[in-house]
Coordinates of C-alpha atoms in Angstrom, one line a residue:
M1 CA 273.9 -4.1 -30.0
N2 CA 270.7 -6.0 -30.2
D3 CA 269.7 -5.5 -33.8
K4 CA 266.0 -5.3 -32.8
F5 CA 266.6 -2.4 -30.3
L6 CA 266.0 0.9 -32.0
W7 CA 268.8 3.4 -31.2
G8 CA 268.4 6.7 -33.1
A9 CA 267.1 10.3 -33.2
S10 CA 264.0 12.2 -34.1
I11 CA 262.8 15.3 -36.0
A12 CA 259.5 16.9 -36.9
T13 CA 259.3 17.8 -40.5
Y14 CA 257.8 21.3 -39.9
Q15 CA 260.7 22.1 -37.5
T16 CA 263.2 21.1 -40.2
D17 CA 261.5 22.4 -43.3
G18 CA 258.4 24.4 -42.4
C19 CA 255.2 24.0 -44.5
P20 CA 253.2 26.9 -46.1
G21 CA 249.5 26.7 -45.9
T22 CA 249.5 25.5 -42.3
Q23 CA 248.1 27.2 -39.2
W24 CA 251.5 27.6 -37.7
A25 CA 253.0 29.2 -40.7
E26 CA 250.3 31.8 -40.6
W27 CA 250.5 32.3 -36.9
E28 CA 254.2 32.8 -36.8
K29 CA 254.1 35.7 -39.2
T30 CA 251.7 37.7 -37.0
N31 CA 253.5 36.8 -33.7
A32 CA 257.1 37.0 -34.5
K33 CA 257.7 40.6 -33.4
R34 CA 255.8 39.9 -30.1
L35 CA 257.8 36.9 -29.4
A36 CA 261.0 38.7 -30.0
S37 CA 260.0 41.5 -27.7
E38 CA 259.3 38.9 -24.9
Y39 CA 262.6 37.0 -25.1
E40 CA 264.4 38.8 -22.2
K41 CA 261.5 38.8 -19.9
K42 CA 260.9 35.1 -20.4
F43 CA 264.5 33.9 -20.2
S44 CA 266.4 36.4 -18.0
F45 CA 266.3 33.7 -15.2
V46 CA 268.5 31.4 -17.3
P47 CA 272.3 32.1 -16.5
N48 CA 273.4 32.1 -20.1
Y49 CA 270.4 33.8 -21.7
K50 CA 272.5 36.6 -23.0
D51 CA 274.3 34.1 -25.2
F52 CA 271.2 34.0 -27.3
L53 CA 270.0 37.6 -26.9
L54 CA 270.7 38.7 -30.5
E55 CA 268.7 35.8 -31.9
G56 CA 266.1 35.8 -29.3
E57 CA 265.3 39.5 -29.9
D58 CA 265.3 39.1 -33.7
P59 CA 261.8 38.6 -35.1
N60 CA 263.3 36.6 -38.0
N61 CA 264.3 33.9 -35.5
Y62 CA 260.6 33.1 -35.1
I63 CA 259.9 32.5 -38.8
C64 CA 260.5 29.0 -39.7
G65 CA 260.5 29.4 -43.6
L66 CA 262.4 26.6 -45.2
G67 CA 264.0 25.7 -41.9
I68 CA 267.3 23.8 -42.2
Q69 CA 266.3 22.6 -45.6
H70 CA 266.4 18.9 -44.6
R71 CA 264.1 18.0 -47.6
K72 CA 266.8 19.3 -49.9
H73 CA 269.7 17.7 -48.0
Y74 CA 268.2 14.5 -46.7
V75 CA 270.7 12.2 -48.7
E76 CA 273.6 14.0 -47.1
D77 CA 271.8 14.1 -43.7
F78 CA 271.1 10.4 -43.7
K79 CA 274.8 9.7 -44.4
L80 CA 275.7 11.7 -41.4
L81 CA 273.1 9.9 -39.3
K82 CA 274.4 6.5 -40.4
S83 CA 277.9 7.6 -39.5
L84 CA 276.5 7.9 -35.9
N85 CA 275.7 4.2 -35.9
I86 CA 271.9 4.7 -35.5
N87 CA 269.4 2.2 -36.7
A88 CA 266.2 4.2 -36.3
F89 CA 264.9 7.6 -37.3
R90 CA 261.6 9.3 -36.4
F91 CA 260.2 11.9 -38.7
S92 CA 256.7 13.4 -39.4
I93 CA 254.6 13.7 -42.5
E94 CA 253.1 17.1 -43.2
W95 CA 249.4 16.9 -43.7
G96 CA 249.5 20.3 -45.4
R97 CA 251.9 18.9 -48.1
V98 CA 249.9 15.7 -48.6
E99 CA 246.6 17.3 -48.7
P100 CA 247.2 21.1 -49.5
E101 CA 243.5 21.6 -50.5
E102 CA 240.6 19.8 -49.0
G103 CA 240.1 16.4 -50.8
K104 CA 243.0 17.0 -53.2
F105 CA 245.9 14.8 -52.5
S106 CA 249.5 15.2 -53.7
E107 CA 250.9 12.2 -55.5
E108 CA 254.2 14.1 -55.9
E109 CA 254.5 14.4 -52.1
I110 CA 253.8 10.6 -51.7
K111 CA 256.6 10.0 -54.3
F112 CA 259.0 12.2 -52.3
I113 CA 258.2 10.3 -49.0
K114 CA 258.8 7.0 -50.8
R115 CA 262.2 8.3 -52.0
Y116 CA 262.9 9.5 -48.5
L117 CA 262.1 6.1 -47.1
L118 CA 264.1 4.2 -49.7
E119 CA 267.2 6.3 -48.7
L120 CA 266.7 5.3 -45.1
K121 CA 266.3 1.7 -46.1
K122 CA 269.7 1.9 -48.0
H123 CA 271.3 2.7 -44.7
N124 CA 269.4 0.0 -42.8
I125 CA 267.6 2.7 -40.7
T126 CA 264.2 1.9 -39.5
P127 CA 261.7 4.7 -40.0
V128 CA 259.3 5.6 -37.2
V129 CA 256.6 7.8 -38.8
S130 CA 254.4 10.5 -37.1
L131 CA 251.2 11.3 -38.9
W132 CA 250.5 14.5 -37.0
H133 CA 253.0 16.8 -35.2
W134 CA 250.7 19.7 -34.3
T135 CA 250.6 21.4 -37.7
M136 CA 247.4 21.3 -39.8
P137 CA 246.4 22.7 -43.2
T138 CA 244.7 26.0 -42.9
W139 CA 241.6 24.7 -44.7
F140 CA 241.2 22.3 -41.9
T141 CA 241.6 24.8 -39.1
N142 CA 239.3 27.2 -41.0
R143 CA 236.6 24.5 -40.5
G144 CA 237.3 24.5 -36.8
G145 CA 240.0 21.9 -36.7
F146 CA 239.8 19.4 -33.9
E147 CA 237.4 21.7 -32.1
N148 CA 234.7 19.9 -34.2
K149 CA 234.3 16.2 -33.7
S150 CA 232.8 16.0 -37.2
N151 CA 236.2 17.1 -38.6
V152 CA 237.9 14.0 -37.2
K153 CA 236.9 12.0 -40.3
L154 CA 238.9 14.4 -42.4
F155 CA 242.1 13.6 -40.4
V156 CA 241.3 9.9 -40.6
R157 CA 240.9 10.2 -44.4
Y158 CA 244.4 11.8 -44.6
C159 CA 245.9 9.1 -42.5
E160 CA 244.1 6.4 -44.6
Y161 CA 245.5 7.9 -47.8
V162 CA 249.0 8.0 -46.4
L163 CA 249.0 4.5 -44.9
N164 CA 247.6 2.9 -48.0
A165 CA 250.4 4.5 -50.0
L166 CA 253.1 3.5 -47.5
K167 CA 251.7 0.1 -46.3
D168 CA 254.7 -1.8 -47.6
D169 CA 257.3 0.8 -46.6
I170 CA 256.8 1.3 -42.9
V171 CA 256.0 -0.6 -39.6
Y172 CA 256.2 1.9 -36.7
I173 CA 253.6 4.6 -36.7
L174 CA 252.7 7.4 -34.3
T175 CA 249.2 8.8 -35.0
L176 CA 249.6 11.9 -32.8
N177 CA 252.4 13.8 -31.2
E178 CA 251.9 15.0 -27.6
P179 CA 248.1 15.6 -27.8
M180 CA 247.9 16.8 -24.3
I181 CA 250.7 19.4 -24.8
Y182 CA 248.8 20.7 -27.9
T183 CA 245.5 21.0 -26.0
G184 CA 247.1 22.6 -23.0
I185 CA 249.3 25.1 -24.6
S186 CA 246.9 26.1 -27.4
Y187 CA 243.7 26.0 -25.5
L188 CA 244.3 26.0 -21.7
F189 CA 247.1 28.6 -21.6
G190 CA 246.4 30.2 -24.9
E191 CA 250.0 30.6 -26.0
W192 CA 250.0 28.7 -29.4
P193 CA 247.6 29.0 -32.2
P194 CA 244.7 29.5 -32.1
Q195 CA 245.4 31.1 -28.7
K196 CA 242.1 30.3 -27.0
K197 CA 241.8 30.1 -23.3
S198 CA 239.0 27.7 -22.5
F199 CA 239.1 24.7 -20.3
T200 CA 235.8 23.4 -22.0
K201 CA 237.4 23.5 -25.4
C202 CA 240.7 22.0 -24.1
L203 CA 238.7 19.1 -22.6
G204 CA 236.5 18.7 -25.8
I205 CA 239.5 18.7 -28.1
S206 CA 241.4 16.1 -26.1
R207 CA 238.3 13.9 -26.4
H208 CA 238.2 14.4 -30.2
L209 CA 241.9 13.5 -30.3
I210 CA 241.3 10.3 -28.4
Y211 CA 238.5 9.5 -30.9
A212 CA 240.9 10.3 -33.8
H213 CA 243.7 8.0 -32.5
N214 CA 241.4 5.1 -32.0
Q215 CA 239.7 5.6 -35.4
V216 CA 243.1 5.8 -37.2
Y217 CA 244.3 2.7 -35.2
K218 CA 241.4 0.6 -36.5
T219 CA 241.8 2.0 -40.0
A220 CA 245.5 1.3 -40.0
K221 CA 245.1 -2.2 -38.8
S222 CA 242.5 -2.8 -41.7
I223 CA 245.2 -1.7 -44.1
N224 CA 248.1 -3.7 -42.7
P225 CA 247.7 -5.7 -39.5
S226 CA 251.4 -5.7 -39.1
F227 CA 251.6 -2.0 -38.4
Q228 CA 252.8 -1.2 -35.0
I229 CA 250.9 1.9 -33.7
S230 CA 251.1 4.3 -30.9
I231 CA 251.3 8.0 -30.1
A232 CA 254.3 10.1 -28.9
H233 CA 253.1 10.7 -25.3
N234 CA 254.6 13.5 -23.4
T235 CA 255.2 12.6 -19.8
G236 CA 257.3 13.6 -16.8
T237 CA 258.4 12.1 -13.5
T238 CA 257.0 13.8 -10.4
E239 CA 257.6 13.9 -6.7
L240 CA 256.2 15.6 -3.6
G241 CA 258.5 18.2 -2.0
D242 CA 256.2 18.6 1.0
K243 CA 253.1 16.9 2.5
K244 CA 250.6 19.7 2.1
I245 CA 247.2 18.9 0.8
K246 CA 247.3 21.4 -2.0
T247 CA 250.7 19.9 -3.1
K248 CA 249.3 16.4 -3.2
L249 CA 246.3 17.7 -5.2
A250 CA 248.5 19.6 -7.7
R251 CA 250.7 16.6 -8.3
A252 CA 247.6 14.3 -8.6
F253 CA 246.1 16.6 -11.2
S254 CA 249.3 16.9 -13.2
V255 CA 249.7 13.0 -13.2
Y256 CA 246.0 12.5 -14.2
R257 CA 246.1 15.1 -17.0
R258 CA 249.5 13.8 -18.4
D259 CA 249.3 10.1 -17.9
T260 CA 245.7 9.0 -17.3
H261 CA 243.1 11.2 -19.1
F262 CA 244.4 10.4 -22.6
L263 CA 246.0 7.0 -22.2
K264 CA 243.1 5.3 -20.2
S265 CA 241.0 5.7 -23.4
T266 CA 243.6 4.8 -25.9
Y267 CA 246.0 2.3 -24.6
K268 CA 243.9 -0.7 -25.8
Y269 CA 244.4 0.8 -29.3
M270 CA 248.2 0.7 -29.1
D271 CA 250.9 -1.9 -29.8
F272 CA 253.6 0.0 -27.8
L273 CA 253.8 3.3 -25.9
G274 CA 255.9 6.1 -27.3
I275 CA 257.2 8.4 -24.7
N276 CA 258.6 11.9 -24.9
W277 CA 260.4 12.8 -21.7
Y278 CA 262.3 16.0 -20.8
N279 CA 261.7 16.7 -17.1
H280 CA 261.3 15.6 -13.5
D281 CA 259.0 17.9 -11.6
T282 CA 259.1 18.6 -7.8
F283 CA 255.9 19.9 -6.3
I284 CA 256.2 22.3 -3.3
N285 CA 253.4 24.4 -1.8
G286 CA 251.0 23.4 -4.6
K287 CA 253.3 24.3 -7.5
V288 CA 256.3 23.0 -9.4
K289 CA 259.4 24.2 -7.8
N290 CA 262.4 22.5 -9.2
P291 CA 265.9 22.7 -7.8
C292 CA 267.4 23.6 -11.3
A293 CA 270.9 22.6 -10.0
I294 CA 271.5 21.9 -13.7
M295 CA 269.5 23.6 -16.4
N296 CA 269.5 23.5 -20.2
D297 CA 269.5 26.6 -22.3
L298 CA 265.8 27.0 -22.1
G299 CA 265.9 26.9 -18.3
W300 CA 264.4 23.5 -17.9
D301 CA 265.4 21.5 -14.8
A302 CA 267.7 18.6 -15.9
R303 CA 267.6 15.2 -14.1
P304 CA 267.8 12.7 -17.0
Y305 CA 268.5 9.6 -14.9
D306 CA 264.9 9.8 -13.3
I307 CA 263.2 8.8 -16.6
H308 CA 263.3 5.2 -15.5
I309 CA 260.8 6.0 -12.7
I310 CA 258.0 7.0 -15.2
I311 CA 259.0 4.2 -17.6
E312 CA 258.5 1.6 -14.9
Q313 CA 255.2 3.3 -13.7
L314 CA 253.7 3.5 -17.2
Y315 CA 254.8 -0.1 -18.1
K316 CA 253.3 -1.5 -14.9
K317 CA 250.0 0.5 -15.5
Y318 CA 249.5 -0.2 -19.2
H319 CA 251.6 -3.3 -20.0
L320 CA 252.8 -1.9 -23.3
P321 CA 256.5 -2.1 -24.6
I322 CA 258.1 1.3 -24.3
L323 CA 259.8 3.3 -27.2
I324 CA 261.4 6.6 -26.2
T325 CA 260.4 8.8 -29.0
E326 CA 261.9 12.0 -27.8
N327 CA 264.5 12.9 -25.1
G328 CA 267.2 15.5 -25.1
L329 CA 268.1 19.0 -24.1
A330 CA 268.8 22.5 -25.6
D331 CA 272.6 22.7 -25.2
A332 CA 274.3 24.9 -27.8
A333 CA 277.7 24.7 -26.1
D334 CA 277.4 20.8 -26.0
T335 CA 278.7 20.8 -22.5
R336 CA 275.9 18.6 -21.0
R337 CA 274.5 16.5 -23.9
K338 CA 276.9 13.6 -23.4
W339 CA 276.1 13.5 -19.7
W340 CA 272.4 13.6 -20.5
I341 CA 272.6 10.7 -22.9
E342 CA 274.8 8.7 -20.6
E343 CA 272.5 9.1 -17.7
T344 CA 269.5 8.2 -19.8
M345 CA 271.2 5.0 -21.1
K346 CA 271.8 4.0 -17.5
A347 CA 268.2 4.6 -16.7
I348 CA 267.0 2.5 -19.6
E349 CA 269.2 -0.4 -18.3
V350 CA 267.7 0.0 -14.8
A351 CA 264.1 0.0 -16.3
Q352 CA 265.0 -3.2 -18.3
N353 CA 266.5 -4.8 -15.2
N354 CA 263.3 -4.1 -13.4
G355 CA 261.2 -5.9 -16.1
V356 CA 260.3 -3.2 -18.6
Q357 CA 260.2 -4.2 -22.2
M358 CA 262.0 -1.5 -24.1
L359 CA 261.9 -1.1 -27.8
G360 CA 264.4 1.7 -28.2
Y361 CA 265.6 5.2 -27.7
L362 CA 265.3 8.2 -30.1
H363 CA 267.2 11.3 -29.1
W364 CA 265.7 14.7 -29.7
S365 CA 266.9 15.9 -31.9
A366 CA 268.9 14.7 -34.9
F367 CA 269.5 18.3 -36.0
D368 CA 269.3 21.8 -34.7
N369 CA 265.9 23.1 -35.8
F370 CA 263.0 25.4 -35.3
E371 CA 261.7 25.1 -31.7
W372 CA 258.1 26.4 -32.2
D373 CA 257.5 29.7 -30.3
K374 CA 261.2 29.8 -29.3
G375 CA 262.4 29.8 -32.8
F376 CA 265.8 28.6 -33.9
W377 CA 268.0 29.8 -31.0
P378 CA 267.6 26.7 -28.8
R379 CA 270.0 24.0 -30.0
F380 CA 268.8 20.4 -29.4
G381 CA 270.7 18.7 -32.3
L382 CA 273.2 15.9 -32.3
I383 CA 274.3 17.7 -35.5
A384 CA 274.8 21.4 -35.4
I385 CA 273.4 23.6 -38.1
E386 CA 275.1 26.9 -39.0
P387 CA 272.2 29.3 -39.4
K388 CA 273.4 31.3 -42.4
T389 CA 275.2 28.6 -44.4
L390 CA 273.3 25.5 -43.1
K391 CA 276.6 23.7 -42.7
R392 CA 276.2 20.4 -40.8
T393 CA 278.7 19.6 -38.1
I394 CA 278.6 16.4 -35.9
R395 CA 278.8 17.6 -32.2
P396 CA 281.3 15.9 -29.9
S397 CA 278.4 14.5 -27.8
A398 CA 277.0 12.8 -31.0
K399 CA 280.5 11.2 -31.7
W400 CA 280.4 9.8 -28.2
Y401 CA 276.9 8.5 -28.7
A402 CA 278.0 6.9 -31.9
E403 CA 280.8 5.1 -30.1
Q404 CA 278.4 3.8 -27.5
L405 CA 276.2 2.4 -30.2
K406 CA 279.2 0.9 -32.0
Q407 CA 280.2 -0.9 -28.8
R408 CA 276.7 -2.3 -28.4
R409 CA 276.6 -3.4 -31.9
D410 CA 280.0 -5.2 -31.6
E411 CA 279.1 -6.9 -28.4
P412 CA 278.9 -10.7 -28.8
K413 CA 275.3 -11.8 -29.3

């Protein structure tokens, strides 16, 4: 295994541990019953949806609370991850824990993060740190959040505080996680907090997030020029299923919104490109109509090999090294995860053979955790978490992944 290639897994800290005093923690309390009542309507098209009926229809499923208590068990968790032969781990820092009140920063939280990073270092695991993974302190959202451009300076101030504190401890930094997913689901479709349906607000917030990333990049480089900075960009592979004009237009809009609107204004303020990839979409009659020959537990069409197509397209367009920052599937029975990872590894080799500079692959996710408005029932983890006891169990697919990494590590240099 090339020691410089990052093979690992990812989490988001809210999804493993929750965070009181954030807009999501407040929102889930008032929406849990509604989400539980909608489970069967939303997922009855998935063949095995009844496997999760009890959890899906339980309002408690949609309350993150303390999550899987990774903060409490991180020493144990990192030992498990090291046993999988990984050398990289992505996690996020919770703004609401670092700055629980406006302008009042928590030295205790920074001390905790430093201990956390030190434990990773003991295992020779490279951290990849996300500064924003959708959750925000309620004091920030009460001020309008990213709806107001003037608030961006508050986000930059938080990032500056964290990066000054960790300037000697980290290299790889993701300023934002999937900004276009956040703006789309929260403000275009109105499904996530603050549940506002407004194309104008959606567009405005995306511009503010562009500004935020660029400002944080410049601030970070002034703190430590060696920082390697990007975002975790959600993308997907697309194809035309027919030649109708409306189909071509639908696909073109999807590609522009996903891969052009944000990146065209930020890629010059990136040292690499972080990619989150879960799906290949086929457009037919103006809409996405996937074959779904294989689906994950959430009903998402699964064609993992096709990731190489978008990797090659984005590399050719933006000329940035690629780090896959999320990639995986909800698979509680663990019947398809090995296949998914194997197909993705093949795709990475294809992209590399076609000239793409790849930095690494981080599987989503390291552990079963809280999947936002779906709650705990979707299982993405390499490591299974028993909901009541929180017992950790390495899944067979993860053991296979570990063996592949061992073989790569043991290959002659």
